[in-house]
Coordinates of C-alpha atoms and ligand atoms in Angstrom, one line a residue:
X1 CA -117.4 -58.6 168.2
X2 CA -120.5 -57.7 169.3
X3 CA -123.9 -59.6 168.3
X4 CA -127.1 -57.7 167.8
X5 CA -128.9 -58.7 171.0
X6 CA -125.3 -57.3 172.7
X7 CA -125.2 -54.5 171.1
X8 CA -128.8 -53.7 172.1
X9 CA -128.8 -54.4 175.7
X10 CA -125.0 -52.3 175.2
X11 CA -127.0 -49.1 174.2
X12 CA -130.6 -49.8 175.8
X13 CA -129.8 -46.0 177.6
X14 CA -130.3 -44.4 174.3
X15 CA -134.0 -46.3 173.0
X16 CA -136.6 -44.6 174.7
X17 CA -139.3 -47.5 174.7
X18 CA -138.5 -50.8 176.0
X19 CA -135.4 -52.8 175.7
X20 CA -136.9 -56.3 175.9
X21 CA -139.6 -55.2 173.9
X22 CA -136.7 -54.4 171.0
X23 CA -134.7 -57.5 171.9
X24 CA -137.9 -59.6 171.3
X25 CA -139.0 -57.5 167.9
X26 CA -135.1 -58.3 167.0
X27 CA -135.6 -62.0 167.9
X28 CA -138.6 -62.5 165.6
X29 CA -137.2 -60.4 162.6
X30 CA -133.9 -62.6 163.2
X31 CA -135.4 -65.9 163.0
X32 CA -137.5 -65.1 160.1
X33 CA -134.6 -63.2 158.0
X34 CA -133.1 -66.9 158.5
X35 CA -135.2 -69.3 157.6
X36 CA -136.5 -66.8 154.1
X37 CA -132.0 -66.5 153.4
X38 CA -131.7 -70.3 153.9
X39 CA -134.6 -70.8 151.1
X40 CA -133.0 -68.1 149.2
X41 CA -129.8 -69.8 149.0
X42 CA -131.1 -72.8 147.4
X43 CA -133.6 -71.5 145.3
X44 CA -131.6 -72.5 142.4
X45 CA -132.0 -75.9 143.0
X46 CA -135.1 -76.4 143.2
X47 CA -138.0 -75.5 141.5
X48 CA -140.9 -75.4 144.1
X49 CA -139.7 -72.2 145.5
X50 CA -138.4 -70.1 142.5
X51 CA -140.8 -68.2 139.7
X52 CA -144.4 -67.3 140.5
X53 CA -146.9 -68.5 142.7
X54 CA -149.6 -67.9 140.0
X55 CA -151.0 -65.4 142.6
X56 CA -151.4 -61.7 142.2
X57 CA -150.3 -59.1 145.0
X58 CA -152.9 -56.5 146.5
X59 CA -150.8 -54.5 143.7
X60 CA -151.6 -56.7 141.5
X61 CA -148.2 -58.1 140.5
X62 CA -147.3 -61.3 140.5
X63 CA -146.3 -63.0 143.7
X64 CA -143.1 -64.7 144.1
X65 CA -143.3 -68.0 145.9
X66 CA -140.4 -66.7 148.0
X67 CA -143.2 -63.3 148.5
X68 CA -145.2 -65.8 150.3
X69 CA -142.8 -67.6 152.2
X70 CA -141.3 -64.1 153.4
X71 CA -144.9 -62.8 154.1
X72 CA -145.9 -66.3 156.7
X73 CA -142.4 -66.6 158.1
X74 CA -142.8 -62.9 159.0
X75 CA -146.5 -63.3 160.5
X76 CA -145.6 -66.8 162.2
X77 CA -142.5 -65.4 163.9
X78 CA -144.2 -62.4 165.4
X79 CA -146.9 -63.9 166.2
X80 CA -144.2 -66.2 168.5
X81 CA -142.6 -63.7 170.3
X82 CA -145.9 -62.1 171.7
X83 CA -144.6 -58.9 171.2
X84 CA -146.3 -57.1 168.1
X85 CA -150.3 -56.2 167.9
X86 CA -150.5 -56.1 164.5
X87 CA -148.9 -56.6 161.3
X88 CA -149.7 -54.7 157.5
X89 CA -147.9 -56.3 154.7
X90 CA -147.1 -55.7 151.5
X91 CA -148.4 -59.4 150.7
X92 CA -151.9 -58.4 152.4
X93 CA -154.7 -56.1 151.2
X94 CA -155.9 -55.5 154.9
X95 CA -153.5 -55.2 158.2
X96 CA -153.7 -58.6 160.5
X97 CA -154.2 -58.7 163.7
X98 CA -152.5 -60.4 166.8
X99 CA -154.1 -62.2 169.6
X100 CA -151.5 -61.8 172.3
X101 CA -151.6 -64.3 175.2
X102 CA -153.2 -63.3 177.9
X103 CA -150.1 -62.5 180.0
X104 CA -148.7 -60.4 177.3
X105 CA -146.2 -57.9 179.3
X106 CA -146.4 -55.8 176.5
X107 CA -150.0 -55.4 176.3
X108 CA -150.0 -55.8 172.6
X109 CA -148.2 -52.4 172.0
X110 CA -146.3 -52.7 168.8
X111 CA -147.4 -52.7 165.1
X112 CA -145.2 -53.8 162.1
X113 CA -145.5 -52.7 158.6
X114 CA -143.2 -54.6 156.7
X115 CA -142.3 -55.8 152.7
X116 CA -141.2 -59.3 153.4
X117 CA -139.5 -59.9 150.1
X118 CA -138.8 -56.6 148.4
X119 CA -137.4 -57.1 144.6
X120 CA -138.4 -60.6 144.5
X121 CA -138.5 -60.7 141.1
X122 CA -134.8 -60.6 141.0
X123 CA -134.7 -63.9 143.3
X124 CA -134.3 -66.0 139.6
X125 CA -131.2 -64.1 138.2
X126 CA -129.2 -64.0 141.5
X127 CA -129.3 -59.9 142.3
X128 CA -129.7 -59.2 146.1
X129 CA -132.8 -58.7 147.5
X130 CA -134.2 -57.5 151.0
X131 CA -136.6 -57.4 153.7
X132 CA -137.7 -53.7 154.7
X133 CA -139.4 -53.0 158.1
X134 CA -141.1 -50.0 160.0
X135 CA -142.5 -50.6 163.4
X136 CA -144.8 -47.6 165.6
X137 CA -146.3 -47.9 168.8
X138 CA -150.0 -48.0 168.3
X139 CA -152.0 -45.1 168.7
X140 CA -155.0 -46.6 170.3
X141 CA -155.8 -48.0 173.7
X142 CA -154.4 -51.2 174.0
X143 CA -158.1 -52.3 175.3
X144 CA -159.1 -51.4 172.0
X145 CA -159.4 -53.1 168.6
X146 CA -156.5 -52.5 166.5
X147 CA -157.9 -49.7 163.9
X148 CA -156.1 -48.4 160.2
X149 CA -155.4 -45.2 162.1
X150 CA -152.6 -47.4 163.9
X151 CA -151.0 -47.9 160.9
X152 CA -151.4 -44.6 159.2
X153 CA -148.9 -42.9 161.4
X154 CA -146.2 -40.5 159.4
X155 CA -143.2 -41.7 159.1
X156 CA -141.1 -39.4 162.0
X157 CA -143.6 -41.3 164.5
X158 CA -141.4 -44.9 163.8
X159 CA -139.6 -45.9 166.8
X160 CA -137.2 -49.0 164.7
X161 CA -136.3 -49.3 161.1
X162 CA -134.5 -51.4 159.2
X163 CA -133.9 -54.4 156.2
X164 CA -132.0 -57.6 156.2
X165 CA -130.3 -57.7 152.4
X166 CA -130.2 -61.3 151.0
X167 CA -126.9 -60.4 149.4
X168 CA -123.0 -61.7 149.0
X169 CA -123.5 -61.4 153.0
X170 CA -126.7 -61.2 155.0
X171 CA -126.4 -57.6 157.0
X172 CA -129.6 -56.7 159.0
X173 CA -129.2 -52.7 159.0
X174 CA -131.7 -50.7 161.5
X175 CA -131.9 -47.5 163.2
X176 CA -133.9 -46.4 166.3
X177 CA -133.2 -43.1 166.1
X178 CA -129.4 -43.3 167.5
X179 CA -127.6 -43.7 164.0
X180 CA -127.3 -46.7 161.6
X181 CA -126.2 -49.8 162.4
X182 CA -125.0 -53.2 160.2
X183 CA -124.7 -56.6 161.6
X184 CA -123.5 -59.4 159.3
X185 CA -124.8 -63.2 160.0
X186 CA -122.5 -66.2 160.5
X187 CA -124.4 -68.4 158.4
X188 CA -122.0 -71.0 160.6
X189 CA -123.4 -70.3 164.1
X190 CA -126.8 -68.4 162.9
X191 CA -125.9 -65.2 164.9
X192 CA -126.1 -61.6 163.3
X193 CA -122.3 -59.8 164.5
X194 CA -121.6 -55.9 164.2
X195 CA -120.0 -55.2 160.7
X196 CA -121.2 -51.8 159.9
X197 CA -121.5 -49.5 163.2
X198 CA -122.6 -45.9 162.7
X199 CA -123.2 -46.2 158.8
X200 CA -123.3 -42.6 157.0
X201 CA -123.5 -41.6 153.9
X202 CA -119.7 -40.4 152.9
X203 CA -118.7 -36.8 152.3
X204 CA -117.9 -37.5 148.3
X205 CA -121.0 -38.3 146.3
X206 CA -120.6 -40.5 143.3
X207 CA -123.2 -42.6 141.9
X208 CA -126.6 -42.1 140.6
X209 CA -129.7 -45.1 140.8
X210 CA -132.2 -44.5 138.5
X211 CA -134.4 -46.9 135.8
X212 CA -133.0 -44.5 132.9
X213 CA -135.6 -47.0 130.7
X214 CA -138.1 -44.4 131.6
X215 CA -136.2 -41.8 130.7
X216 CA -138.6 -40.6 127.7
X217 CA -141.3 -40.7 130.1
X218 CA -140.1 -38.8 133.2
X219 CA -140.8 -35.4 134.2
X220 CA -138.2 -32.7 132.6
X221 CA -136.9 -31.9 136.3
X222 CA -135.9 -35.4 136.9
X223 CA -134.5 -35.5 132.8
X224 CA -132.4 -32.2 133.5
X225 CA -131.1 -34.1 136.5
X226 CA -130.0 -36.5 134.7
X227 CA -128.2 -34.7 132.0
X228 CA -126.4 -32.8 135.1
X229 CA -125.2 -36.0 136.8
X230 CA -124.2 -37.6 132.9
X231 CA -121.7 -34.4 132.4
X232 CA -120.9 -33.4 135.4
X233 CA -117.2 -33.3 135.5
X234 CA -115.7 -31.7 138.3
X235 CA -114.9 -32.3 141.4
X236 CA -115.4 -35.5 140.0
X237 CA -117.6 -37.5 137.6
X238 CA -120.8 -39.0 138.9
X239 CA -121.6 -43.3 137.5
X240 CA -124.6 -44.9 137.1
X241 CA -125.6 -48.0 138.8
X242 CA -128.9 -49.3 138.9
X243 CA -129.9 -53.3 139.9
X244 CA -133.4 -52.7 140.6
X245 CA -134.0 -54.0 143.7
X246 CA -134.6 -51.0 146.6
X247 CA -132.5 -52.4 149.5
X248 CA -129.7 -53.5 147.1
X249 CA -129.1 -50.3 145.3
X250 CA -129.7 -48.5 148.6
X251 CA -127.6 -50.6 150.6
X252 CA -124.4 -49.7 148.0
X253 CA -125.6 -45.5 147.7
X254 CA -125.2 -45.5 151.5
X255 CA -122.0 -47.0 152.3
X256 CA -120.4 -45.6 148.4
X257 CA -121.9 -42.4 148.0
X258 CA -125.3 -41.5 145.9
X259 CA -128.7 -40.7 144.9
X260 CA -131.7 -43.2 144.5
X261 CA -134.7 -41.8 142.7
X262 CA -137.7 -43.8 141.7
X263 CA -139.9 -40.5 140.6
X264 CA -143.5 -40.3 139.0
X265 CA -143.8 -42.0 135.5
X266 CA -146.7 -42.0 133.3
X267 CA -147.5 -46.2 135.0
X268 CA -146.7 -44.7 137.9
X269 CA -148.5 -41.5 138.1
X270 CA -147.6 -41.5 141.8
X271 CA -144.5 -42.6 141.7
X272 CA -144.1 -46.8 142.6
X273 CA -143.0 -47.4 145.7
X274 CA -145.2 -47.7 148.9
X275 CA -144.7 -44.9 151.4
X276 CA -145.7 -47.0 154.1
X277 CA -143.2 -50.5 154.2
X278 CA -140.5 -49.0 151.9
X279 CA -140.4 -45.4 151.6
X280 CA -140.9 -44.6 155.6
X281 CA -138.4 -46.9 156.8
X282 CA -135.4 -46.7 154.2
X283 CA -135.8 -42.4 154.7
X284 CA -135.7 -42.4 158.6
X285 CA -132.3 -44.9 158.3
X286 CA -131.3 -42.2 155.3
X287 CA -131.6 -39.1 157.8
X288 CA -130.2 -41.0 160.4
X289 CA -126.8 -41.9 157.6
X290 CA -126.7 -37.7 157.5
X291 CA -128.4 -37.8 154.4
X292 CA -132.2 -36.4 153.2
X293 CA -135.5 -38.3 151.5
X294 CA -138.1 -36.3 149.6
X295 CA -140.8 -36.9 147.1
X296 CA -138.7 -34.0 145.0
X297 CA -140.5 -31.3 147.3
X298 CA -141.8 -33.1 150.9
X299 CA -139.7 -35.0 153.8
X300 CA -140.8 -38.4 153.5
X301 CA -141.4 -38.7 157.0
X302 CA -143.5 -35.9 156.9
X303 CA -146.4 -37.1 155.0
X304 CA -149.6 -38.1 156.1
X305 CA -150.4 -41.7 155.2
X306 CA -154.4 -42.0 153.8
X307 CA -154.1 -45.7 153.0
X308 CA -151.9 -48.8 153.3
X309 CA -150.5 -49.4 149.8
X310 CA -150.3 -46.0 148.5
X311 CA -147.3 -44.9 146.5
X312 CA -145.1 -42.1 146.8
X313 CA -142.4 -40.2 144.1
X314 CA -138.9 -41.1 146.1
X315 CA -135.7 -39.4 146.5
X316 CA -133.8 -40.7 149.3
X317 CA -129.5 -39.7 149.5
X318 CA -126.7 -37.3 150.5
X319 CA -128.1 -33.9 151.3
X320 CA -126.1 -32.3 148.6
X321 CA -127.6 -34.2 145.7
X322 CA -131.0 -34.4 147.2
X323 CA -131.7 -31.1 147.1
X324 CA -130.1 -30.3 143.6
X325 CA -132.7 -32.6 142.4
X326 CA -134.8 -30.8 144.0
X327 CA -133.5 -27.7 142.6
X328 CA -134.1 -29.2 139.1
X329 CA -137.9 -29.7 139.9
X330 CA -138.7 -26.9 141.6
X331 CA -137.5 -25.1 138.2
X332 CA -139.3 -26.8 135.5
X333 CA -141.4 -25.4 132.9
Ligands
LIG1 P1 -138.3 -50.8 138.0 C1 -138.8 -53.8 143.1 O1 -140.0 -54.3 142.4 C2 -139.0 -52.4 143.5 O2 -140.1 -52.2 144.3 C3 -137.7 -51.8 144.1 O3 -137.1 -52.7 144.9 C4 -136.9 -51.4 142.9 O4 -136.0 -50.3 143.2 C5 -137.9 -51.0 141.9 O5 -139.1 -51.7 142.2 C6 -137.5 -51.3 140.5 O6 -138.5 -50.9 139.6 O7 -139.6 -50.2 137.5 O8 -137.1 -49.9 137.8 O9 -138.1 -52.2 137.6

């Protein structure tokens, strides 16, 4: 079985950018996604890492005290690897910079934009949860400061894309452009293995993710959509399943078969997930599964970021389901 720094080195023909450069972004998103599932595996047992930190997010949601672990082991491991020039998190109003060493081979070219602990508010009940990440080359001269505008890059610039899912298993899923990949860890020996090669979204479609709570409240496109998928019959029925955490419902649609949509709702006039560490990376691996992510009328990876934390409507499945959702929108009232 191959492991992921294998693998790598095993297809380093097909990444256009450099190989050691990946196998070192790989080696800090590896040792962080270890240490944050080893705290998640105990967090029932004690009570200094579950439930709030009494902090607020940039979003202004509570912060998990797992949200912060995730966010520093993230930042401490890259920093490590001297590797990465900059970092934007969902844990941090502004993007951070890093100081490489002076030696730094890669001449601080690559900038992360990650959400270190995405549906953290599920870390209390036991329902999966993940890490999502998005990394670019930068756009200015590396003698340069680090500005916004290297972070503000549309999504079909990334260059690696991926989440870890804190789940029954921990799989670290990415794509470079060459397809999807899985790799399970051995919690035994602490090394990721290849589970899941060339993930893509199967030919029959079956399930739908959706908060159907805010049913009332969405727009009649996405409410006609949902009548369709509730009676649709033939060739087969479509089911409902829902967990509320991205990478978890995501994770399932891809290898099963369906739809995630998280549209516009009145408290979300924009829709609530962030284009920049959620939607950007989990479309690029959903193109790369065969499948297609929209805001109900634009590619996701065609839209021009304006700032770090803004949200986006997001559709992201099969082609065939995608765009009869589409359909719906395009012909409401
Ligand atoms: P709701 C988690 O907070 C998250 O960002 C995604 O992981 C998840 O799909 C969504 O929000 C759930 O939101 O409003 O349905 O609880």
């Amino acid at each position: 079985m191959y492991t992921l720094g294998e693998f790598i080195i095993e297809n380093r023909d097909k990444f256009l950018y450099s190989t050691e450069a990946l196998l070192r972004l790989f080696s800090s998103i590896k040792l962080a996604s270890k240490s944050i599932n080893k705290e998640i595996n105990k967090a029932g047992l004690t009570e200094e890492i579950i439930g709030s930190s009494g902090f607020t997010n940039i979003q202004g949601e509570p912060q998990q005290k797992l949200d912060h672990f995730a966010h520093r082991a993230f930042i401490e491991s890259f920093k490590s690897r001297n590797v990465v020039c900059g970092i934007a998190s969902e844990e941090s109003k502004d993007f951070i910079v890093i100081k490489g060493e002076k030696e730094n081979i890669f001449q601080n070219k690559y900038v992360v934009l990650i959400d270190p602990l995405d549906g953290s508010s599920n870390i209390d009940v036991n329902i999966p949860i993940g890490t999502i990440f998005s990394v670019y080359i930068r756009k200015t001269p590396i003698q340069m400061e680090l500005t916004i505008e290297d972070f503000l890059q549309k999504g079909n610039k990334q260059i690696l894309a991926g989440y870890i899912i804190y789940g029954s298993s921990t799989i670290l899923v990415y794509t470079t452009g060459n397809g999807v990949h899985g790799f399970t860890l051995d919690p035994s020996v602490g090394t990721f293995y290849l589970s899941h090669p060339n993930l893509h979204f199967p030919k029959r479609e079956k399930i739908y993710s959706i908060n159907e709570g805010n049913y009332a409240r969405f727009p009649e496109g996405i409410r006609n959509y949902i009548r369709y998928c509730q009676e649709k019959r033939r060739p087969y029925p479509y089911t409902a399943r829902y967990i509320g955490s991205l990478v978890g419902d995501f994770h399932r649609n891809m290898i099963q078969g369906g739809i995630y949509i998280y549209p516009k709702t009145v408290h979300f006039p924009c829709g609530k997930l962030r284009l920049l560490y959620e939607c950007n990376p989990i479309a690029f691996l959903t193109e790369q599964a065969g499948g297609k992510a929209s805001d109900g009328k634009k590619r996701i990876l065609d839209i021009k970021p304006i700032n770090l934390h803004q949200r986006t409507p997001f559709i992201c499945g099969p082609v065939e389901m995608v765009s009869k959702l589409e359909e719906f929108i395009k012909n409401e009232k």
